[in-house]
XYZ file of C-alpha atoms in Angstrom:
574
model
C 21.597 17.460 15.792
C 22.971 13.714 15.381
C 22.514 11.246 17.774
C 25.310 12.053 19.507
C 24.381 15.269 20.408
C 21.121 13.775 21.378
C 22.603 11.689 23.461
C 24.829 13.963 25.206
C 21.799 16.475 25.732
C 19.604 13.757 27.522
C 23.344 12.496 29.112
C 23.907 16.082 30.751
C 19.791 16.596 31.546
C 20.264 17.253 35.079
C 16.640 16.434 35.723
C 16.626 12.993 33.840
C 14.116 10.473 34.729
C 16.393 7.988 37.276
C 15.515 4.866 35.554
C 15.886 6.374 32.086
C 19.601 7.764 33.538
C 20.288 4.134 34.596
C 19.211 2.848 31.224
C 21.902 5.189 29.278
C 24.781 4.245 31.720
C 23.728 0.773 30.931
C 24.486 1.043 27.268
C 27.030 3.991 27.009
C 29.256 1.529 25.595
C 26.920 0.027 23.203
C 27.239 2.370 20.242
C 24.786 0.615 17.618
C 21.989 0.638 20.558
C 22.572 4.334 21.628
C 22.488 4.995 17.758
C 19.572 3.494 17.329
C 17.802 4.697 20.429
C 18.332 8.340 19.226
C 19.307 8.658 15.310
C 15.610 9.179 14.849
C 12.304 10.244 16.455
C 9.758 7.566 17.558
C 7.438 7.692 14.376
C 3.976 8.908 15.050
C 2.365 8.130 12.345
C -1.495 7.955 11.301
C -1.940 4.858 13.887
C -0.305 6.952 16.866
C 3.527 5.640 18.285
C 4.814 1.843 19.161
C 8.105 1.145 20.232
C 10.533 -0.772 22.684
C 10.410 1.016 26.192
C 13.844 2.674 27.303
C 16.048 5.825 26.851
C 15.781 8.195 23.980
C 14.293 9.984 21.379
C 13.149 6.528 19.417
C 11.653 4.774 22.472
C 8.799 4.552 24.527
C 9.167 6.767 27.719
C 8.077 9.546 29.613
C 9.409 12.280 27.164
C 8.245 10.700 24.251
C 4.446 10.471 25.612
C 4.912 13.913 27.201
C 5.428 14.962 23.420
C 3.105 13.193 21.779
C 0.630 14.137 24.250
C 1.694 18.096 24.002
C 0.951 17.456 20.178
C -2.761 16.276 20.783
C -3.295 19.159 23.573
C -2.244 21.330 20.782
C -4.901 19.669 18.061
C -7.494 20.383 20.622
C -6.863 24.300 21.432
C -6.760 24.755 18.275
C -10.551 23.802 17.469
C -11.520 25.820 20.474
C -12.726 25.947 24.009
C -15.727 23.867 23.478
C -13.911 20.974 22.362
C -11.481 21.609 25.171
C -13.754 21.906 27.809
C -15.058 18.321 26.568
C -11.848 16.578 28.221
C -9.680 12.948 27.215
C -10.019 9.546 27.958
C -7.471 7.916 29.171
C -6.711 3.961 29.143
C -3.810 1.371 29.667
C -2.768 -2.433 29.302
C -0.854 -4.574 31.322
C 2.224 -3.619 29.872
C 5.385 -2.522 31.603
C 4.666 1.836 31.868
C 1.373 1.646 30.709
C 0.108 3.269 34.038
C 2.639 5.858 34.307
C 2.506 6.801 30.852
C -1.140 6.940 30.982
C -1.017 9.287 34.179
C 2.415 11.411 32.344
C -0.334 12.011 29.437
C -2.979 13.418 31.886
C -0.836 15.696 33.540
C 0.633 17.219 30.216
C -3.083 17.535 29.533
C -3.597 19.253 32.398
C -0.595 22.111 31.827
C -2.932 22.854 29.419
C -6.054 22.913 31.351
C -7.563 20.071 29.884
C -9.490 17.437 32.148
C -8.343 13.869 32.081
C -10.458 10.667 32.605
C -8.332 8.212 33.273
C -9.430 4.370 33.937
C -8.188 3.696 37.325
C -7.119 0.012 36.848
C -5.984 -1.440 33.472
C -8.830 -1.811 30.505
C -9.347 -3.028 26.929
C -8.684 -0.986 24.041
C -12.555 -0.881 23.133
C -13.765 0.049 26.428
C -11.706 3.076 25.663
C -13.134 3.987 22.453
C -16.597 3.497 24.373
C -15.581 5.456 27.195
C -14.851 8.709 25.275
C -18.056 8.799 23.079
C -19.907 7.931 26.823
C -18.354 10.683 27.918
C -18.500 12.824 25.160
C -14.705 13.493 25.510
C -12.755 15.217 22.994
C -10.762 12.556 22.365
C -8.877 9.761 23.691
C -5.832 7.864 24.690
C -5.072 4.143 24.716
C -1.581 3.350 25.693
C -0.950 -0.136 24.567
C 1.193 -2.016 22.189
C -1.429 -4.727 21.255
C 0.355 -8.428 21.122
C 3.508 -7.207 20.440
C 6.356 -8.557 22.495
C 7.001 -7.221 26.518
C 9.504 -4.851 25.870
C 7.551 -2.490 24.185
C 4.866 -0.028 24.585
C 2.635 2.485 22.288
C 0.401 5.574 22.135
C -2.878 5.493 20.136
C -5.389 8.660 19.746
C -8.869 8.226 19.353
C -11.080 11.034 18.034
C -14.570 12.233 19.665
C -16.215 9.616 17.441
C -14.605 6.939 19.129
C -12.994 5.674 16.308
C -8.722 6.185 15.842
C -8.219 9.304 13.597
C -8.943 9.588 10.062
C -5.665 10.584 7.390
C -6.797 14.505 7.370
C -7.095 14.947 11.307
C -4.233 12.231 11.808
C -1.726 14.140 9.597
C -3.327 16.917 11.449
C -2.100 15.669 15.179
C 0.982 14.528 13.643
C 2.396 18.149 12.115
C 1.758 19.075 15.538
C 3.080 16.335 17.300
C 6.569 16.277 15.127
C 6.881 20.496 15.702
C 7.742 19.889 19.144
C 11.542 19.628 19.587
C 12.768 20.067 22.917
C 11.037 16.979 24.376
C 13.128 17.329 27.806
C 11.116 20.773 28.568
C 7.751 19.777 27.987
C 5.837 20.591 31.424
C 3.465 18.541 33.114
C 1.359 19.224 36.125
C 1.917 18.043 39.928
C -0.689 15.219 40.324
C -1.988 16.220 43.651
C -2.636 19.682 41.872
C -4.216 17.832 38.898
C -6.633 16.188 41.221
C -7.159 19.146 43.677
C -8.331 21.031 40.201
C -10.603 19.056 38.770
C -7.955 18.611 35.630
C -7.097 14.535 36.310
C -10.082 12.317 37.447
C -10.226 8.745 37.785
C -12.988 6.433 36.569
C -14.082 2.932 35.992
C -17.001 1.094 37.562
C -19.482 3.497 35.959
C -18.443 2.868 32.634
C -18.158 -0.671 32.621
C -21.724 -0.721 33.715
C -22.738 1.032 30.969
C -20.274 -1.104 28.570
C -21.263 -4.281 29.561
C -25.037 -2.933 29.045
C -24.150 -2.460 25.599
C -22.375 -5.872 24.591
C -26.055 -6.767 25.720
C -27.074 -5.801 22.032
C -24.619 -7.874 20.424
C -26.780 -10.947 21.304
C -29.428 -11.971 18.569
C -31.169 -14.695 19.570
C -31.876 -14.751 23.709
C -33.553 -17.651 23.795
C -30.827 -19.509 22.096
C -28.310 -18.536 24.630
C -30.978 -19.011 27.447
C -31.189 -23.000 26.031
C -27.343 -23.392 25.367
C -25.916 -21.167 28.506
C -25.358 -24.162 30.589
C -24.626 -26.791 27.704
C -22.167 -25.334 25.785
C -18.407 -25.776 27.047
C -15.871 -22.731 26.890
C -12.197 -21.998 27.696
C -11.100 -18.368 27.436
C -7.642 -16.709 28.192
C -7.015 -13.029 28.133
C -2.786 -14.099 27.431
C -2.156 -11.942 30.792
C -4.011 -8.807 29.360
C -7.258 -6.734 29.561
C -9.688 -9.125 28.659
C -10.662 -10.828 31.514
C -13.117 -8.956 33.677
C -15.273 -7.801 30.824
C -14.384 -11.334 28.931
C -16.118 -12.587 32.116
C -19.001 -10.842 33.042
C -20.065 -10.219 29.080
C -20.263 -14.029 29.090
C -22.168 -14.592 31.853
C -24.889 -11.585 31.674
C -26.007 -13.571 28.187
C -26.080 -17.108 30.320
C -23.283 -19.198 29.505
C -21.965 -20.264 32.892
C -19.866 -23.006 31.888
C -16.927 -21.403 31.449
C -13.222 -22.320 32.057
C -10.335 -19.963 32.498
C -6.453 -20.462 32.170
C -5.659 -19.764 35.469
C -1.962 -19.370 34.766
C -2.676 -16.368 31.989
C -5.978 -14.439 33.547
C -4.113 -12.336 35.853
C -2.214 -9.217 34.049
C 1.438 -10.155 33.274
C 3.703 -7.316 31.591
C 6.045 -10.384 30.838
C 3.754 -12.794 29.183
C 5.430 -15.303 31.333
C 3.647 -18.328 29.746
C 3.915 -17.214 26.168
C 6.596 -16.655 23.739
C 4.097 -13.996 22.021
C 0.960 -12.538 23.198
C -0.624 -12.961 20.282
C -4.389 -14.799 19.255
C -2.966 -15.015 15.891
C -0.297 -17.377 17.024
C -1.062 -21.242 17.533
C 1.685 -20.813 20.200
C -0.781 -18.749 22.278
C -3.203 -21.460 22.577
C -1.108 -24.276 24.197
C -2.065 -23.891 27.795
C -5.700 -23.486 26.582
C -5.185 -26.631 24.679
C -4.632 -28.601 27.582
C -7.677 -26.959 29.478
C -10.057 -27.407 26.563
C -8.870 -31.371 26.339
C -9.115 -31.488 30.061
C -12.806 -30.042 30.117
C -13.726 -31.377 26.402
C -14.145 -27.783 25.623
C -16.280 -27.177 22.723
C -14.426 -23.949 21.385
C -11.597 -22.164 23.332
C -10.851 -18.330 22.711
C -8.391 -15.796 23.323
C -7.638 -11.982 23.328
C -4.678 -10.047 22.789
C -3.176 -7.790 26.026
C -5.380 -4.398 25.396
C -8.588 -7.000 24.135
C -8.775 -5.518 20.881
C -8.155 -8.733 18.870
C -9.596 -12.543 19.272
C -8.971 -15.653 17.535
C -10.870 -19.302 18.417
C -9.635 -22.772 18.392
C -12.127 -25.571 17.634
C -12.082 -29.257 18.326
C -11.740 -31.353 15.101
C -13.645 -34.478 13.733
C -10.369 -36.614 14.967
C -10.709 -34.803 18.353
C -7.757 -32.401 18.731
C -8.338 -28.542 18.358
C -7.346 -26.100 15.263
C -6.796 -22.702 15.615
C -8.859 -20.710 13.042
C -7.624 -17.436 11.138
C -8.709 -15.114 11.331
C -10.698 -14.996 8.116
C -12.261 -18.319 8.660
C -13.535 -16.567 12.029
C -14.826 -13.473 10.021
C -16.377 -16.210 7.450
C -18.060 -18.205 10.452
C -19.443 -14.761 11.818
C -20.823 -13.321 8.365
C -23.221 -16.723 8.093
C -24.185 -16.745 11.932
C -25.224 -12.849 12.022
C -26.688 -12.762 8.319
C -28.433 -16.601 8.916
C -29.794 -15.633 12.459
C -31.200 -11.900 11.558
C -32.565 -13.466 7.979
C -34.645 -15.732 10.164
C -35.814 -13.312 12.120
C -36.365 -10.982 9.083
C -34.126 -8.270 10.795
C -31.817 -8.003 8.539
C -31.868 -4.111 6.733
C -32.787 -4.269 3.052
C -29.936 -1.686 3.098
C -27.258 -3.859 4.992
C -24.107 -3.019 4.691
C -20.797 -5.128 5.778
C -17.218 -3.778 5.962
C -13.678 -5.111 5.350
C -10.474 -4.222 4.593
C -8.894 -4.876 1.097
C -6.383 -7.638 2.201
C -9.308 -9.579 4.096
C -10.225 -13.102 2.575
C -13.369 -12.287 -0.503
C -15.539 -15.682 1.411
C -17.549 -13.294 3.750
C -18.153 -11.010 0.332
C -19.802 -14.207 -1.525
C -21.330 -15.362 2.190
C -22.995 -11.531 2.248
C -24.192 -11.613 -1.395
C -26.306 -14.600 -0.611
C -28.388 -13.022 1.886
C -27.912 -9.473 -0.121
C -25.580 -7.739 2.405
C -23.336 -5.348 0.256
C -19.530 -5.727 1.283
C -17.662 -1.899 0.970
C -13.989 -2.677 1.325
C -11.533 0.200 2.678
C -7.762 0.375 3.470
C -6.197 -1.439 6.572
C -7.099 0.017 9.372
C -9.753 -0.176 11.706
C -10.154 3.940 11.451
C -11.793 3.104 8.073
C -14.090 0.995 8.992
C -15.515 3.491 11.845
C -15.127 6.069 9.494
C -17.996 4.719 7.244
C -19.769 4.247 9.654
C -19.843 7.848 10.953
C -20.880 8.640 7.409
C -24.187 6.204 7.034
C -25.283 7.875 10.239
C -24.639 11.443 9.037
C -26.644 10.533 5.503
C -28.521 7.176 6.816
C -27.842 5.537 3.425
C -26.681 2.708 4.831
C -27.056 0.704 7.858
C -23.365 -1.038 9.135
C -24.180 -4.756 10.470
C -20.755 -6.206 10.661
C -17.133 -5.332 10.271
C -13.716 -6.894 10.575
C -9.737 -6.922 8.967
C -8.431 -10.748 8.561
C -5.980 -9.844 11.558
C -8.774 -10.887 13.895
C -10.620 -7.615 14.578
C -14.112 -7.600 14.848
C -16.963 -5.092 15.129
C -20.401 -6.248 15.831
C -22.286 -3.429 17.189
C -20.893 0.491 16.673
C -21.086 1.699 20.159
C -17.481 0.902 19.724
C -15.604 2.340 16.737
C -12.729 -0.153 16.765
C -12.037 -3.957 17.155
C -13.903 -5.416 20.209
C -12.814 -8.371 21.252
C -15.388 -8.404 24.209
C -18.138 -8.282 21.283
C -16.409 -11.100 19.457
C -16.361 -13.408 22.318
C -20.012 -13.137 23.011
C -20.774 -13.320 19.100
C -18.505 -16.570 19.091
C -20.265 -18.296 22.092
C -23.828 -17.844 20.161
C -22.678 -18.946 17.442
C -21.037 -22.053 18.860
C -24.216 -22.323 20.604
C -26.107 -22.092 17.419
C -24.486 -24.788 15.404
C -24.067 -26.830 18.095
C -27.961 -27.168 18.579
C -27.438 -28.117 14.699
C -25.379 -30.672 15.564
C -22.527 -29.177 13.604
C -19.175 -27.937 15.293
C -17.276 -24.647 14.333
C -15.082 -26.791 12.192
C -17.585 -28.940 10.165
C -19.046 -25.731 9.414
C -16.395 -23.988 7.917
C -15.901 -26.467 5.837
C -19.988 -26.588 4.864
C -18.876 -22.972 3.932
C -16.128 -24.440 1.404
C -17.911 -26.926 0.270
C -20.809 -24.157 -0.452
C -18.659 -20.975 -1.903
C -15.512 -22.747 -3.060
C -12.179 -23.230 -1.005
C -10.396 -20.058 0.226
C -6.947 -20.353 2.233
C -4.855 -16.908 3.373
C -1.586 -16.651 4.540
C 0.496 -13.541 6.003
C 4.223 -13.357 5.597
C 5.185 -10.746 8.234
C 8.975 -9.529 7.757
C 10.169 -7.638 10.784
C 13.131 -5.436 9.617
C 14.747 -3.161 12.617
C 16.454 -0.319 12.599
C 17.277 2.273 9.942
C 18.410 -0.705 7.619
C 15.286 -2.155 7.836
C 13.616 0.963 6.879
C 15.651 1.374 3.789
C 15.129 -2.501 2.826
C 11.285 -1.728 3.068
C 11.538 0.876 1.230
C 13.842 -1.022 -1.713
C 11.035 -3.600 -1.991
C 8.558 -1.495 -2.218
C 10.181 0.356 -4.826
C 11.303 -2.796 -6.822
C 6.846 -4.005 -6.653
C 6.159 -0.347 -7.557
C 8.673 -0.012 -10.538
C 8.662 -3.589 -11.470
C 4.930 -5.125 -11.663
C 5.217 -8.554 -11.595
C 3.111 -10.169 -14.498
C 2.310 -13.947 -12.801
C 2.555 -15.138 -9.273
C 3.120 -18.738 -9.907
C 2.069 -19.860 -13.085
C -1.198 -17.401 -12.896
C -1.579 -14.705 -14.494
C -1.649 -11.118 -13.099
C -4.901 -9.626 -14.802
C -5.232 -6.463 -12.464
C -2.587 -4.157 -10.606
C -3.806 -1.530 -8.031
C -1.297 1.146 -6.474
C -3.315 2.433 -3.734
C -0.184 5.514 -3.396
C -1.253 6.324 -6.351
C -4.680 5.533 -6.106
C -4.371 4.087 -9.522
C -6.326 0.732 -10.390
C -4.453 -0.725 -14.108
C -6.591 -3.807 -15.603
C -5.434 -4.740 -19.154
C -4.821 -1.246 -20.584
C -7.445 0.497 -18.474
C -6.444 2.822 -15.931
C -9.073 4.040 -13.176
C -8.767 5.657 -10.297
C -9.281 3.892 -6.896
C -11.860 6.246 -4.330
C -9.919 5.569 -1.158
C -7.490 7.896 0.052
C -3.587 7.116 -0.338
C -2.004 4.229 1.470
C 1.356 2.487 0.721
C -0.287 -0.392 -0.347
C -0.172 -2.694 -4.286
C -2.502 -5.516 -4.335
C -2.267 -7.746 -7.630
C -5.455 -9.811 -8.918
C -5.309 -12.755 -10.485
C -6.445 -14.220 -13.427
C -8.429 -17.127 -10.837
C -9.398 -14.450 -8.588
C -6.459 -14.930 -6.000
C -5.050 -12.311 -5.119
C -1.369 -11.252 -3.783
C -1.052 -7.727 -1.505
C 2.051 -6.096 -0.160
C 2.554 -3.439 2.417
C 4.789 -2.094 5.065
C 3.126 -1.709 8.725
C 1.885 1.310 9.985
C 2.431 0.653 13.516
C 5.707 -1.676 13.391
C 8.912 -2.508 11.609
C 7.535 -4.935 9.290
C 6.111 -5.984 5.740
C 3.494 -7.608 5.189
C 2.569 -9.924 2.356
C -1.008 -11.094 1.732
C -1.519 -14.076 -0.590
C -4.783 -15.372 -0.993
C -5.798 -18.285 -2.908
C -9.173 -19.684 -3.891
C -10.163 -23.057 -5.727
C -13.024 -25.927 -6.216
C -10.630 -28.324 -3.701
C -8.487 -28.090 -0.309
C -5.920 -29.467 -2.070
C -5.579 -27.458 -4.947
C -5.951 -24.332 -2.978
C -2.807 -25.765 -0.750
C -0.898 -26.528 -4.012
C -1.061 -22.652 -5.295
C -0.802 -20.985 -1.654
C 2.609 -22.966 -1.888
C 3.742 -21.430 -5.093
C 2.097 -18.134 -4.581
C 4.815 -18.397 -0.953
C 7.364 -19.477 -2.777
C 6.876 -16.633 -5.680
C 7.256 -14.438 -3.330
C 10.548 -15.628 -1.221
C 12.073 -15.916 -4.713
C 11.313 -12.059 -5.488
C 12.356 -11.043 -1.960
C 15.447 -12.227 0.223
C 14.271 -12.614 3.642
């Protein structure tokens, strides 16, 4: 069918969701938007389903959850009752649907006879990924679209490890997923039968306890945060999302009581009202916590994105005002903290092991090689990261300490299996804590770091391209990287090309072959040891470049980011 027929089918449904009915007759004269709302499926791909929330087979809505959820009841029959019997965890953001989608997944579930926990209020993304390995669940469901922008929504599946699924179960869910075609028939149970069957159950309180019990562990040094707990100065916003209530309690159960919230932004906000994105990564974000943290002379203030998956930190300066870190320099900060503070305490595994992805900043690698932490790097994607860590368990060879992507997700301890932003709050209050007592702040020490390893600045150029033109133009430009390897990025030289499609690594005239399974991703090394990485998103319209740059000075780090940028707008018309 074309998307007219499409259209026309959901048009003359006579049993059409009311507000989705009300959402076609407000665009049936808007051709490009009913094109694009139904020339295509909503992509569920290896990181589950995103998109903007409305009418159609290429939006968020009750039909496209029902199907995605029909797909995943379908993975689990199919590895038998046992797993079945096991049941799905179930949790949602603040966003606009993320209840009712939540409870529409649960009672497709159910159809199939398979029990449901579903959080009764709204929760972070890694409570979820605790809740199902508490609960020994078959798998999970977190419907969220992280810090995107209020008009959308999204669908990701967790496995029984707790950790998002790997490419050969993802591909898996999605062959599944995709063979359902009549999305408008899809059944799902009456929810007063649900819950009069035992098929839909709600939970919370129990779980948190146990959560919260668990961020315990992320704490290394007690006493430190017994002596700091009332000293130390904190501002933290949850930018109208999950964060708070854990953010909260996690803080003070390891004694810092001095802690100051943005009132406007700690109660859950589908809108964002305050923000223009609700994103940590964004200085934006921080403004309102700005003003508390000058109010309060905060020492650090912190943030998490809407499902509490992601975290980024602004420090006050030697002049007085406050950066915002990246979220590399907050993965650098956290690598010398945890490594420093279990070294003193000879804790620290001979057989340590810490884990990043391959467009992550190389400071933490030099920062774990100094205290003889081996760094494994693995494709983008928190999945991977989990992933390895399933495997040291299953042959103990080695033991996981810390883990994190540059796009502020961070892993402390693995009773989660992806980003935790309620870990990374508590690690970033000790460690505040800890160089406080030193008499250094966050920022004097990251530059201790440069002044110690060398100077390392990152920068992300993140294209959003919409629609089925933007798909193509992704495409082009990947093709044109792929076909066309570029031999300098500025004036430096590129000394090593890897393809990880092709899982091809090319250095002079030696070819080897990469051990990491496929991903649409080149990454070019250069001659200095800066690197330059390209890829599309997995989870939105965009692509993504990665430019990293390394040198003895700040200033002649600056100097190449700025041609490596400019390299790259000159290759690529955006």
């Amino acid at each position: 069918m074309d998307w007219k027929e499409k259209y026309q089918n959901w048009l003359n449904y006579s049993e059409l969701d009311e507000s989705l009915k009300q959402d076609l007759q407000k665009h049936k004269d808007d051709e490009a938007k009913l094109e694009d709302a139904f020339y295509t499926s909503l992509e569920f791909g290896t990181a589950g389903m995103r998109g903007i929330i409305g009418a159609g087979t290429n939006r968020m809505n009750i039909y496209t959850v029902r199907q995605a959820t029909e797909g995943l009841a379908m993975f689990i029959e199919n590895q038998g009752e046992k797993l079945k019997d096991r049941g799905v965890a179930i949790a949602y953001d603040s966003r606009h649907m993320s209840k009712e989608f939540a409870v529409e997944a649960a009672l497709t579930l159910a159809e199939h006879g398979i029990k449901a926990y579903v959080f009764e209020e709204l929760r972070p993304t890694p409570e979820l990924s605790f809740a199902v390995r508490h609960l020994k669940a078959a798998a999970g469901i977190m419907i969220t679209a992280s810090h995107n922008p209020p008009e959308y929504n999204g669908y990701k599946v967790y496995g029984a490890d707790g950790g998002q699924l790997p490419p050969k179960e993802a591909d898996e869910l999605t062959t599944y997923v995709r063979s359902v075609e009549d999305i408008l028939s899809i059944k799902a149970m009456d929810k007063e039968k649900a819950l009069a069957e035992g098929l839909l159950k709600f939970i919370g309180k129990e779980v948190d306890k146990s959560y919260l019990e668990a961020v315990k562990t992320v704490t290394i040094d007690g006493d430190l945060t017994d002596r700091q707990g009332r000293e130390l100065k904190i501002v933290f916003t949850p930018l109208h999302g999950t964060g708070q209530m854990l953010g909260q309690k996690a803080l003070e159960q390891i004694g810092f009581k001095n802690v100051y919230f943005v009132e406007e932004q700690s109660k859950p906000d589908p809108d964002f009202t305050t923000v223009k994105s609700p994103n940590p990564e964004d200085p934006e974000a921080f403004e309102l916590a700005i003003e508390k943290g000058t109010e309060v002379d905060a020492d650090v203030l912190i943030a998490t994105d809407p499902d509490a998956d992601r975290l980024g930190v602004a420090v006050r300066t030697a002049k007085g005002h406050y950066e915002v870190l990246t979220g590399n320099q907050i993965a650098a900060l956290m690598t010398e903290y945890i490594f420093k503070a279990l070294s003193t305490k000879e804790t620290l595994p001979k057989n340590s092991v810490m884990l990043k992805s391959i467009v992550s900043s190389n400071l933490p690698t030099a920062i774990g090689d100094k205290y003889g932490v081996k760094t494994i790097d693995v494709l983008t994607g928190f999945k991977f990261i989990a992933e390895k860590i399933k495997a040291f368990e299953a042959d103990h060879s080695n033991v996981f300490m810390y883990g994190f992507e540059e796009s502020y997700g961070y892993l402390i301890q693995p009773f989660v299996r992806d980003k935790d932003a309620i870990q990374a709050l508590v690690m970033v209050a000790e460690m505040t804590a800890y160089f406080k007592e030193q008499g250094y702040s966050l920022f004097d020490t990251i530059h201790e770091l440069y002044h110690e390893y060398g100077h390392y600045k990152e920068k992300t150029i993140s294209v959003k391209m919409d629609g089925m033109e933007g798909t193509e133009k992704i495409n082009e430009i990947m093709q044109t990287f792929r076909s066309k390897t570029p031999d300098k990025f500025g004036d430096i030289q590129v000394v090593k090309m890897e393809d990880f499609k092709t899982q091809t690594r090319q250095t002079g005239d030696t070819t080897e072959t990469i051990d990491l399974p496929p991903a649409n991703v080149l990454k070019y090394t250069l001659a200095d040891s800066s690197w330059i990485a390209v890829r599309p998103s997995g989870t939105e319209p965009k692509i993504k470049f990665y430019l990293s740059a390394c040198d003895d000075s700040g200033v002649a780090v600056t100097e190449k980011m700025e041609a490596f940028e400019e390299d790259i707008r000159s290759r690529v018309d955006f």
